[in-house]
mmCIF file of C-alpha atoms in Angstrom:
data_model
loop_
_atom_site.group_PDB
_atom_site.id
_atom_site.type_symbol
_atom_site.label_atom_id
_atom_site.label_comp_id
_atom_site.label_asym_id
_atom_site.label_seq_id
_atom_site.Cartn_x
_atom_site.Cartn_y
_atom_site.Cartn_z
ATOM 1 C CA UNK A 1 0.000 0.000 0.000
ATOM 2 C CA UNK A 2 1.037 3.703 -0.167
ATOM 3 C CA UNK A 3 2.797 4.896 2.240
ATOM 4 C CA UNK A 4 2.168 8.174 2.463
ATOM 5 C CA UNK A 5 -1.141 7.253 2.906
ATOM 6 C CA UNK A 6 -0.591 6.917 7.458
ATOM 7 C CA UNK A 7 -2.676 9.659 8.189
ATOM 8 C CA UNK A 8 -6.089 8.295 6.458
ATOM 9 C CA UNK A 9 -8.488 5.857 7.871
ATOM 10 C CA UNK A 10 -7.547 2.312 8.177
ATOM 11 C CA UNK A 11 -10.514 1.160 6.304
ATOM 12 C CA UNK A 12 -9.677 3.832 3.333
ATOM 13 C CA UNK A 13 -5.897 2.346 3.476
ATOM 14 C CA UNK A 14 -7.193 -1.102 2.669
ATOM 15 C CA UNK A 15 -10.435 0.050 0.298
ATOM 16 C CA UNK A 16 -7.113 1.490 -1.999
ATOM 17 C CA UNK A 17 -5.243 -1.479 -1.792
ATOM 18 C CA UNK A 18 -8.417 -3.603 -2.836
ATOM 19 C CA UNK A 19 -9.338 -1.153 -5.377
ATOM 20 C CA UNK A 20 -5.394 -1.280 -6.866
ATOM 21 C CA UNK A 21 -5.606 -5.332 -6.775
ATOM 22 C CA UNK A 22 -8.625 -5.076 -9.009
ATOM 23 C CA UNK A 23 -7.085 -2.723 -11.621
ATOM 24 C CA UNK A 24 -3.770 -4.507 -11.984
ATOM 25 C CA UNK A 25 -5.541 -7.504 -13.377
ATOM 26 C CA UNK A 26 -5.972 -9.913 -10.285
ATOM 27 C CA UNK A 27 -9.199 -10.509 -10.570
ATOM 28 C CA UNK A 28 -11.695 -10.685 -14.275
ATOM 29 C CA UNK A 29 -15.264 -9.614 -13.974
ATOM 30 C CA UNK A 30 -17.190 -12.808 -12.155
ATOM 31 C CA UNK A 31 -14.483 -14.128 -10.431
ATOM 32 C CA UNK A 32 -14.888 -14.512 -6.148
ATOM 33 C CA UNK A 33 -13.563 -11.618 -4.492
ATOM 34 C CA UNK A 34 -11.485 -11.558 -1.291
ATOM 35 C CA UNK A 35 -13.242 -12.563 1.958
ATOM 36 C CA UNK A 36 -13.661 -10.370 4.909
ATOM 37 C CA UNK A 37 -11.671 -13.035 6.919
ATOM 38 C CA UNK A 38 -9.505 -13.481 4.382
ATOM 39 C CA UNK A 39 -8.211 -9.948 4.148
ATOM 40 C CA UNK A 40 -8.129 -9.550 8.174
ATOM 41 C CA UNK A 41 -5.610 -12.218 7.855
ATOM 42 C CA UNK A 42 -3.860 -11.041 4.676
ATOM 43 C CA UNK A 43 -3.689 -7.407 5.964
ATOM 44 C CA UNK A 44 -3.158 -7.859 9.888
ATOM 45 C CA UNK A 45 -6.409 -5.632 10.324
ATOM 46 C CA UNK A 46 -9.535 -6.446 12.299
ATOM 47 C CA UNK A 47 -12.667 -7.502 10.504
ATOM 48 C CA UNK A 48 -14.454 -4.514 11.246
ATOM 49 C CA UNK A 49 -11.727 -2.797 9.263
ATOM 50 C CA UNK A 50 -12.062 -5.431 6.301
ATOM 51 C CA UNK A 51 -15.621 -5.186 6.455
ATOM 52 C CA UNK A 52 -15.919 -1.592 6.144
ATOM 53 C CA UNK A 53 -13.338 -1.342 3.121
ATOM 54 C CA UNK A 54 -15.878 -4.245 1.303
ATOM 55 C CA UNK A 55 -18.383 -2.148 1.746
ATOM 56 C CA UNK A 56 -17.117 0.996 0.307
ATOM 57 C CA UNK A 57 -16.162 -1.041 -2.559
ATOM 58 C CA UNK A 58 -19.527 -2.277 -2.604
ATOM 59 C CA UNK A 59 -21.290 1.055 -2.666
ATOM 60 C CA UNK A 60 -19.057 2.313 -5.601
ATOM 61 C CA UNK A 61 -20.102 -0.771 -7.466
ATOM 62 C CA UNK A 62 -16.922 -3.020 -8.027
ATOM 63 C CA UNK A 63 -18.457 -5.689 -5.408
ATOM 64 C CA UNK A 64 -21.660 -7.452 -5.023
ATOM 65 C CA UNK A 65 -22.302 -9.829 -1.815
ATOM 66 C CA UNK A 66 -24.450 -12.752 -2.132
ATOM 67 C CA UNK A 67 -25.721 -14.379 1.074
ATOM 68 C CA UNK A 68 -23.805 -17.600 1.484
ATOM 69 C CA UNK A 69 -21.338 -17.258 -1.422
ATOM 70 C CA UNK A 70 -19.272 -14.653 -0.607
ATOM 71 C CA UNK A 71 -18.154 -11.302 -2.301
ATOM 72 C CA UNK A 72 -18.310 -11.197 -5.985
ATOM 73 C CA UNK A 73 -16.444 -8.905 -8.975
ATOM 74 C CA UNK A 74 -19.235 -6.962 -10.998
ATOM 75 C CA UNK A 75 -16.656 -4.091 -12.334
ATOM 76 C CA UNK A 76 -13.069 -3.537 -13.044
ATOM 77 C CA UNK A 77 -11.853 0.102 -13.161
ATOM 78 C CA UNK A 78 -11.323 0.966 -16.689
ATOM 79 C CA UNK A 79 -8.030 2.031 -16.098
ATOM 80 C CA UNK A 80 -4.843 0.962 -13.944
ATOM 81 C CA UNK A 81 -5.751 2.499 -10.840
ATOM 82 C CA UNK A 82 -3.792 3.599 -8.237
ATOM 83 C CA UNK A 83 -4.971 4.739 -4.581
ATOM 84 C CA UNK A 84 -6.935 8.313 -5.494
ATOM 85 C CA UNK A 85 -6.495 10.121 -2.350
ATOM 86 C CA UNK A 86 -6.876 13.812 -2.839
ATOM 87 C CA UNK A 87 -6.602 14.799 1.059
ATOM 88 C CA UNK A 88 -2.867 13.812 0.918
ATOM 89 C CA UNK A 89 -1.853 14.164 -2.456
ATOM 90 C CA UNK A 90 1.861 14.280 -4.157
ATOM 91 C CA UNK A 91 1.888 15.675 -7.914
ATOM 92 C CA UNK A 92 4.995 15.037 -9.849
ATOM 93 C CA UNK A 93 6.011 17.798 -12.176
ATOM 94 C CA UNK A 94 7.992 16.519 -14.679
ATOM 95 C CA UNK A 95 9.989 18.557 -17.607
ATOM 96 C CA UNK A 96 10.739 17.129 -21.283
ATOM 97 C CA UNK A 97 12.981 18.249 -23.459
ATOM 98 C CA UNK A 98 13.616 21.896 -24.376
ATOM 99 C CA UNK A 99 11.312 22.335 -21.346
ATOM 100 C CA UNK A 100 14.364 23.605 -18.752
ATOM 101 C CA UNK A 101 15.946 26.102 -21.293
ATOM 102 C CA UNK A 102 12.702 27.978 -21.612
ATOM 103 C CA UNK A 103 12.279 30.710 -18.963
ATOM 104 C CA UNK A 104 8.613 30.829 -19.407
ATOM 105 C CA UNK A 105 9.638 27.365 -17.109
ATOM 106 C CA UNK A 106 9.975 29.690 -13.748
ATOM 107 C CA UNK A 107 6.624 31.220 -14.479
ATOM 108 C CA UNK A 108 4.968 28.120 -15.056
ATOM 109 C CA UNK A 109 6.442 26.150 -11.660
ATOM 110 C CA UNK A 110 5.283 29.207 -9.552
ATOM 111 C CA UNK A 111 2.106 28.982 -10.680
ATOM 112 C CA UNK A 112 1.999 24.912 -9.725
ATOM 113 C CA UNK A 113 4.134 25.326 -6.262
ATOM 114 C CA UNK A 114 1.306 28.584 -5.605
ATOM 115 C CA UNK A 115 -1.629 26.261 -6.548
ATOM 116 C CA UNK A 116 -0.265 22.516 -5.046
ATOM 117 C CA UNK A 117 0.454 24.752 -1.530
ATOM 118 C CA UNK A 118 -3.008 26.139 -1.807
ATOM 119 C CA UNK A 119 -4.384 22.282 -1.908
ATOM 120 C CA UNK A 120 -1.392 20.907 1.216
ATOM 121 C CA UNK A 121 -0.044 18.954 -1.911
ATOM 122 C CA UNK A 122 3.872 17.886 -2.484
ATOM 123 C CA UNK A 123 5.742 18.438 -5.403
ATOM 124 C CA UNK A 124 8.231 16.219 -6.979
ATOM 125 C CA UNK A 125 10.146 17.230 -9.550
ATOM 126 C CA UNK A 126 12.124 15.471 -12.023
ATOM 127 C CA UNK A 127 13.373 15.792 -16.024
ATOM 128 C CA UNK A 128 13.139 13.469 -18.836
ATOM 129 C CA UNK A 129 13.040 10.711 -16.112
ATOM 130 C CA UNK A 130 9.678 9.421 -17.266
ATOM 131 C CA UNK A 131 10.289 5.685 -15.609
ATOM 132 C CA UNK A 132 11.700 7.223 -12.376
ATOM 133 C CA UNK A 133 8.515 9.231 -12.284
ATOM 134 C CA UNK A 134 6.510 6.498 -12.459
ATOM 135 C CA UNK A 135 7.936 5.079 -9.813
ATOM 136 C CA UNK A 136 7.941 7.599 -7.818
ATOM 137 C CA UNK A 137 4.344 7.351 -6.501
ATOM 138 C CA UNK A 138 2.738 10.018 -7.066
ATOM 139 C CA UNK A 139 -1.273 10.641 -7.493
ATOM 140 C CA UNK A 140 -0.813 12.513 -10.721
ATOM 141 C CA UNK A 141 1.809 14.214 -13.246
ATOM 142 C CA UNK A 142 2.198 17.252 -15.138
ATOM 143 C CA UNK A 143 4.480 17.248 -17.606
ATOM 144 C CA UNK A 144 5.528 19.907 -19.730
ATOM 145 C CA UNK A 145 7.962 20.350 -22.865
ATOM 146 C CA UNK A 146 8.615 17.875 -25.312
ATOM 147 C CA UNK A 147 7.713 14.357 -25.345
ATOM 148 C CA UNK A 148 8.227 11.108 -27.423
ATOM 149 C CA UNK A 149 5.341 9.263 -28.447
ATOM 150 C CA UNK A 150 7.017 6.612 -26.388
ATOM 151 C CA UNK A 151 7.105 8.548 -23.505
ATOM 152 C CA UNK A 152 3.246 9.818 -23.674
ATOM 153 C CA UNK A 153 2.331 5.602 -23.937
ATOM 154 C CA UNK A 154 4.210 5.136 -21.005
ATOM 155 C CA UNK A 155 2.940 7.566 -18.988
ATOM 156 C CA UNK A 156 -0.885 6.636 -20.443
ATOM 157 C CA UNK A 157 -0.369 3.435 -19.378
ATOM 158 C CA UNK A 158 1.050 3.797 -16.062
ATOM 159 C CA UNK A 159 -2.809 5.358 -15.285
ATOM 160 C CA UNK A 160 -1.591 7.355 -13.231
ATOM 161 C CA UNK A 161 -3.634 10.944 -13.945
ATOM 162 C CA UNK A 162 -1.282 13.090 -15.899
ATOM 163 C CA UNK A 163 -2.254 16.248 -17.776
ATOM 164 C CA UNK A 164 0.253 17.466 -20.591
ATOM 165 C CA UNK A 165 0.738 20.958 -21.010
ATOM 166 C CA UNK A 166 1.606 21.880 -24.696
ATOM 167 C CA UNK A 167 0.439 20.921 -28.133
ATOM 168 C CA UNK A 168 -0.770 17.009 -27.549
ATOM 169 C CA UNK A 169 -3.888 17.676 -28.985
ATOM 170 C CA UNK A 170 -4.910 13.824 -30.746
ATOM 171 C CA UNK A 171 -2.465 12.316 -28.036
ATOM 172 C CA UNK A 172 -5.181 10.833 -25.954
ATOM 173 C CA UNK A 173 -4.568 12.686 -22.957
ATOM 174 C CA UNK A 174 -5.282 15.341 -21.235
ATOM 175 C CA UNK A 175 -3.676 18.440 -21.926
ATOM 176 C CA UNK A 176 -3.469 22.522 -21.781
ATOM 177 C CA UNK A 177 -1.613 24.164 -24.502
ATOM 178 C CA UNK A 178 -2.368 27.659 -26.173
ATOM 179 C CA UNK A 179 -4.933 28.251 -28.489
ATOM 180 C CA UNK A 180 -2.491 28.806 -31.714
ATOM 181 C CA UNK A 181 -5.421 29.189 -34.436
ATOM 182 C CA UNK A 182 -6.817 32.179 -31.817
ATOM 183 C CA UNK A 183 -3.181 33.282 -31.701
ATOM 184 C CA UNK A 184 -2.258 33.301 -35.167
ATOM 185 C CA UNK A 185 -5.814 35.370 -36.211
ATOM 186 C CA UNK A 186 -4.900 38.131 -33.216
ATOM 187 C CA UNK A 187 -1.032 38.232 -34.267
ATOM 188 C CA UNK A 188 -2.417 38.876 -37.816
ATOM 189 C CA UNK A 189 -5.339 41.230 -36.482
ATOM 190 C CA UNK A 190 -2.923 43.014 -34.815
ATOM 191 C CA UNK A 191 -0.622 43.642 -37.879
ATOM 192 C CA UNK A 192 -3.425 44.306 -40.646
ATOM 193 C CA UNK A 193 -3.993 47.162 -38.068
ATOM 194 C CA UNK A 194 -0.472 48.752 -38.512
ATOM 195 C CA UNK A 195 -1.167 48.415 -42.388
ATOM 196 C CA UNK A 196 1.471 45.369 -42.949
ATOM 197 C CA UNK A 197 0.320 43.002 -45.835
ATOM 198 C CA UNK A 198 3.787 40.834 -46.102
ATOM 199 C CA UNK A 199 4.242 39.124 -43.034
ATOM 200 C CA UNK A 200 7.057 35.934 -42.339
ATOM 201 C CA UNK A 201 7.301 33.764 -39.344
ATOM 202 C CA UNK A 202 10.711 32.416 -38.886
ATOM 203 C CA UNK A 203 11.714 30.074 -36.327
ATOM 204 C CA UNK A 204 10.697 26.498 -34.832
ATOM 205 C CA UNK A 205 10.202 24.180 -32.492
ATOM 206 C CA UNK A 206 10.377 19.988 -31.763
ATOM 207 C CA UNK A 207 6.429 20.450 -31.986
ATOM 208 C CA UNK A 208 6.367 23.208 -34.716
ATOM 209 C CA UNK A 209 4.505 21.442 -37.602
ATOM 210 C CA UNK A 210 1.378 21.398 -35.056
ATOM 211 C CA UNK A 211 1.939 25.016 -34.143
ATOM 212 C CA UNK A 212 2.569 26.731 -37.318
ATOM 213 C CA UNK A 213 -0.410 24.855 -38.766
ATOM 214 C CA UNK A 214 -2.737 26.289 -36.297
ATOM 215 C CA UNK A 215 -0.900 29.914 -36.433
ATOM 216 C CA UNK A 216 -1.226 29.850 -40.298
ATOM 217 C CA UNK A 217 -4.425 28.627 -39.975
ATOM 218 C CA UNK A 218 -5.407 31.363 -37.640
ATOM 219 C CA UNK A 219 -3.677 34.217 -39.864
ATOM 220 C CA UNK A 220 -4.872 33.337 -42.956
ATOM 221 C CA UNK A 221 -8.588 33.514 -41.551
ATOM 222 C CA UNK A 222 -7.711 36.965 -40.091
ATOM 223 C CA UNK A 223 -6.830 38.621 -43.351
ATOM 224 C CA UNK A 224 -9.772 37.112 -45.019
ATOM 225 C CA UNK A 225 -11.637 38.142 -42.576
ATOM 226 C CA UNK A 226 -9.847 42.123 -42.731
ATOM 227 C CA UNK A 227 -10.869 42.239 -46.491
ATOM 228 C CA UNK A 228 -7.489 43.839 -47.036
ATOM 229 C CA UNK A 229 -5.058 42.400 -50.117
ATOM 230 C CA UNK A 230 -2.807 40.647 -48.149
ATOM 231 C CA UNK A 231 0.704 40.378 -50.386
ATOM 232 C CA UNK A 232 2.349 37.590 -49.081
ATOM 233 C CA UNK A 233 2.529 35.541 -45.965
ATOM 234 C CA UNK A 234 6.350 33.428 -45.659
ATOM 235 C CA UNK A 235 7.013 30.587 -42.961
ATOM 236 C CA UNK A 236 10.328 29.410 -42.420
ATOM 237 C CA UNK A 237 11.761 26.648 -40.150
ATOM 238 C CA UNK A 238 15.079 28.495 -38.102
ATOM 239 C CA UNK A 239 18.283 27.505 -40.249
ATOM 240 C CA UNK A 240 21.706 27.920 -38.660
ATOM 241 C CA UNK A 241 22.641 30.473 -41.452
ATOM 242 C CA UNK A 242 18.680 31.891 -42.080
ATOM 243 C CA UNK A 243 20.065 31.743 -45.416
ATOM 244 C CA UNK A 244 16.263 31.812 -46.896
ATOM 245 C CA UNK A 245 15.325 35.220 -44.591
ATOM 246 C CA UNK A 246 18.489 36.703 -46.107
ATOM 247 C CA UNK A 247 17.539 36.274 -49.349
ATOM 248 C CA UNK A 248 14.059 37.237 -48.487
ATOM 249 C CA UNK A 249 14.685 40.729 -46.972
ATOM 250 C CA UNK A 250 17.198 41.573 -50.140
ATOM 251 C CA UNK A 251 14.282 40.751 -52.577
ATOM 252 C CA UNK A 252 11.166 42.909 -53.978
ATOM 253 C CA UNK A 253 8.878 40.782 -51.483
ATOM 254 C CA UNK A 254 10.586 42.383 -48.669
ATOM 255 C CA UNK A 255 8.541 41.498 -45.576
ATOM 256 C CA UNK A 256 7.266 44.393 -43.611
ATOM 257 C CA UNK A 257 6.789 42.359 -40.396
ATOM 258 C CA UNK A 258 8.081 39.337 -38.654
ATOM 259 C CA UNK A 259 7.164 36.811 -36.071
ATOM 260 C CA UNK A 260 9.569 35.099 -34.486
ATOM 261 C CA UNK A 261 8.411 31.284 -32.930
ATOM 262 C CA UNK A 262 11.464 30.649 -30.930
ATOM 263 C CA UNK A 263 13.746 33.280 -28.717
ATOM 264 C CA UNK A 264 16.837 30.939 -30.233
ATOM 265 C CA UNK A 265 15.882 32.991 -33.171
ATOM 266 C CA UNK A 266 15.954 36.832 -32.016
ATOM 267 C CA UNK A 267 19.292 37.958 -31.483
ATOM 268 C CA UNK A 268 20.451 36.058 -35.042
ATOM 269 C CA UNK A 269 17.863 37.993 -36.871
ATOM 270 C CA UNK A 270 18.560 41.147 -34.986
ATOM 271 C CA UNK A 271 22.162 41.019 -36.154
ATOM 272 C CA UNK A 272 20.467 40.148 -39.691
ATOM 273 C CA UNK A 273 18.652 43.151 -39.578
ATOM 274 C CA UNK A 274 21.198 44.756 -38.818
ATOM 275 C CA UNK A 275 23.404 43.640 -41.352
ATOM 276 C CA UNK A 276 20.847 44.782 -43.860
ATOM 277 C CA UNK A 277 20.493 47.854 -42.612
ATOM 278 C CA UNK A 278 16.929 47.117 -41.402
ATOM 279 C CA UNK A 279 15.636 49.156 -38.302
ATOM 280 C CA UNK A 280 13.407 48.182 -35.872
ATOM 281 C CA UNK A 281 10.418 49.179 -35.903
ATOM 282 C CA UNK A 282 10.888 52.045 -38.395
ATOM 283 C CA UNK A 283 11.619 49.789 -41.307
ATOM 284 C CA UNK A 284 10.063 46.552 -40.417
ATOM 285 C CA UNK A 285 8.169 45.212 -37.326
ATOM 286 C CA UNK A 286 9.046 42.431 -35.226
ATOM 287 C CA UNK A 287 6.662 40.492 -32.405
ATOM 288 C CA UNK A 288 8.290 37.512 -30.613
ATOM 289 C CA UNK A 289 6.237 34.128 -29.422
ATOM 290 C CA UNK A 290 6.792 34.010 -25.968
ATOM 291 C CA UNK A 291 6.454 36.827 -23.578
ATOM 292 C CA UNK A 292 9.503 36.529 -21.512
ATOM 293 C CA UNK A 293 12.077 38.894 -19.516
ATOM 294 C CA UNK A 294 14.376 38.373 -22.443
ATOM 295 C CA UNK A 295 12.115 40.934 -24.360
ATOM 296 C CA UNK A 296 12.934 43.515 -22.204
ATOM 297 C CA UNK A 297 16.470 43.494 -22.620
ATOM 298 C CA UNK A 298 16.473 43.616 -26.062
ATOM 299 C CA UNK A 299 16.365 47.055 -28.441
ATOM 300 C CA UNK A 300 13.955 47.865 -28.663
ATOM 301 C CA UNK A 301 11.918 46.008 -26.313
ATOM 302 C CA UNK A 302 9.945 43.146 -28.205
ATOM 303 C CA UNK A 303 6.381 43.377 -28.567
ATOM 304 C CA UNK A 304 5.591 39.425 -27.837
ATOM 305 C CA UNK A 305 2.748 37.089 -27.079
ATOM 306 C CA UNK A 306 2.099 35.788 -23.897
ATOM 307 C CA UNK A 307 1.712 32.061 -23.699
ATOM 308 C CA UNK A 308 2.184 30.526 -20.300
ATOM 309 C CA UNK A 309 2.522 32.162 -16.979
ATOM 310 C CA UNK A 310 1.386 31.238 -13.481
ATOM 311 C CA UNK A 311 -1.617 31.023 -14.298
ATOM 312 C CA UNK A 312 -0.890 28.230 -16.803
ATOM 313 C CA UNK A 313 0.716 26.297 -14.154
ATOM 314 C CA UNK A 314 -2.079 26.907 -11.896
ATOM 315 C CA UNK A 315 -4.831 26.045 -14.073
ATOM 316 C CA UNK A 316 -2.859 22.263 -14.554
ATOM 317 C CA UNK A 317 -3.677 21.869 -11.496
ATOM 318 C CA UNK A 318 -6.897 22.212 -10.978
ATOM 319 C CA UNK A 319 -7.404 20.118 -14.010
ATOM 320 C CA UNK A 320 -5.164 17.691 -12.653
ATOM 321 C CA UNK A 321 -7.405 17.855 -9.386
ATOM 322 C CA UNK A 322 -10.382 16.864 -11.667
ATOM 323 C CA UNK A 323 -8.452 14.090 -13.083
ATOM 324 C CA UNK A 324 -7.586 12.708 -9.941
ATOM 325 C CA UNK A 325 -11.204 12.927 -8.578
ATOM 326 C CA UNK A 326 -12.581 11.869 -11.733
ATOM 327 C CA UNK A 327 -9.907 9.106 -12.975
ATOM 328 C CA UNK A 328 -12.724 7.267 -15.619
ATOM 329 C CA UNK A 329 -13.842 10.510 -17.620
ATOM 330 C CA UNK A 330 -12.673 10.890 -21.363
ATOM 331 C CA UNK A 331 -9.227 12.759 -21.716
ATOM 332 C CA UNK A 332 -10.079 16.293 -22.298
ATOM 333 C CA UNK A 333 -8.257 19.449 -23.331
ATOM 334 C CA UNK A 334 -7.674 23.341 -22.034
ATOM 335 C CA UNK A 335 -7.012 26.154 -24.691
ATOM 336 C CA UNK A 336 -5.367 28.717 -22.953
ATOM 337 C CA UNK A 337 -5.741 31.970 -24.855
ATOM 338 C CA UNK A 338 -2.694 34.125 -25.160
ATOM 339 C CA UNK A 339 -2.476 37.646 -25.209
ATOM 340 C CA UNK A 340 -0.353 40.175 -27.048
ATOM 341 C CA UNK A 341 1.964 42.360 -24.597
ATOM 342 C CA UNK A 342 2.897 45.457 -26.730
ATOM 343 C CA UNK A 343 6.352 47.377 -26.851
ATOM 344 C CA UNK A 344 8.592 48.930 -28.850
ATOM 345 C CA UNK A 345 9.504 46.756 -32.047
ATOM 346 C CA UNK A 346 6.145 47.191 -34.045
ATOM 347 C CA UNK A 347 4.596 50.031 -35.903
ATOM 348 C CA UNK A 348 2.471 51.449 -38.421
ATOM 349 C CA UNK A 349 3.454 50.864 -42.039
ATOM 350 C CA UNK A 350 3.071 53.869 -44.343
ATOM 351 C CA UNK A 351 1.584 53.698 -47.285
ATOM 352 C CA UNK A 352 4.654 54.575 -49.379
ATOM 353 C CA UNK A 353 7.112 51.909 -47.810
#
């Protein structure tokens, strides 16, 4: 049984270990369930104890007792179940790759520690060390950064409740990532605004194809939706040379604005800029994906778009904390909008540029 469990009931101690016997595969639908004297004996407890942990088993509908048989299986959990105890609760947090060099990261653990403290829960924190996690036994997970598909199975099959923040969307799990298509048509809102009708978006990600499909998908609908003659609209994976950029801003399709998907990307494009003897934002606009104290110390400042915060990491939890509660629902999803934070790097376009 779980150990951290000492400060519960007896009787809910053993109704967890019964319930975890019955998920693992111990018992099929039909079979003869434990006896009351049986688990006494199994468990050191008294039969009072035993009795009472039947019965809550009973009343959730995994037992039946027949009068002179003995205690029957009617349900199995659906899912590999481990003990559910919200009262005393430890939540791993665990980080993927590309997840620790992002320093939206800090943000985003605040806003867990702020909300797991609120709850009396323990955090455990660990990266890329999916198996140690799962043995680490904890009531639920949230991951965030990048993931193999081999990863996500394991930690789907573990059944322990785990909610994915990022784009895992189709995954079969739950998850809480930003709302790109509601991104991309407010990134392009905001730029049909200034007058700009030949926009690029350089830069990448491990999980980019899902996120510049939605942001493409969102901009496109924006300018149709602006009636405006929208020129040209360039997307471009980050290259270690951004050879295809430097062609780009030397040609006749000279974009007016930019939005960069990755702060890898910022200070190389800066320097191209630069190089060109492109200003910011007099002779073309930049907005950066990711609202982080990085665009502050850049000049000039970098209008950017807020993604996660603390309030990302807080609202994990609580859907975590339905998970836990609720461990047989359908995986479900959160889109978190994002919001543009304006600076200094983005203006409007006159009509004779």
């Amino acid at each position: 049984m779980n150990k951290k469990h000492y400060d519960l009931p007896k009787y809910q101690k053993i109704r967890s270990f019964l319930l975890e016997q019955l998920s693992i595969g111990k018992f099929e639908k039909g079979n003869k369930f434990y006896s009351e004297m049986k688990i006494a004996e199994m468990l050191k407890v008294s039969h009072l104890t035993a009795r009472k942990a039947l019965s809550g088993l009973e009343e959730e509908g995994y037992l039946a007792r027949e009068a002179g048989a003995g205690t029957f299986v009617i349900r199995i959990p659906e899912k590999p179940c481990r003990p559910r105890i919200v009262e005393t609760c430890n939540i791993g947090v665990l980080s993927g790759e590309a997840a620790i060099e992002s320093t939206a990261v800090g943000k985003v653990l605040s806003g867990i520690h702020k909300a797991a403290s609120d709850r009396g829960y323990m955090i455990y924190l660990a990266h890329k060390a999916v198996d140690t996690m799962l043995k680490a036994q904890v009531e639920g997970i949230i991951a965030f950064g990048i993931f193999s598909n081999k990863d996500i199975e394991k930690l789907k099959e573990s059944g322990i409740p785990t909610v994915m923040m990022g784009a895992y969307e189709g995954k079969g799990v739950n998850f809480l990532m930003a709302d790109y298509f509601s991104t991309g048509y407010n990134v392009a809102q905001y730029f049909t605004e200034l007058n700009h009708e030949n926009i690029t978006l350089v830069g990448s990600s491990a999980d980019s194809y899902v996120i510049h499909k939605a942001l493409l998908k969102g901009i496109h609908k924006a300018f149709d939706d602006s009636g405006k003659n929208i020129k040209k609209i360039n997307a471009f994976p980050r290259e270690k040379d951004f050879s295809s950029l430097d062609k780009l801003l030397s040609s006749a399709q000279r974009p007016t604005a930019l939005l960069l998907l990755d702060w890898d990307s910022v200070m190389p494009v800066f320097q191209l800029l630069n190089k060109k003897g492109l200003k910011i934002p007099e002779d073309i606009s930049v907005m950066a994906y990711g609202d982080t104290a990085l665009s502050m110390n850049t000049v000039p400042n970098l209008t950017a778009v807020r993604v996660f915060s603390e309030e990302g990491g807080k609202m994990a939890v609580e859907l975590l904390c339905d998970v836990i509660k609720n461990p047989n629902l359908e995986p479900r999803g959160i889109l978190r909008k994002t919001k543009i934070i304006e600076k200094d790097s983005c203006k409007i376009k006159s009509n004779k540029e």
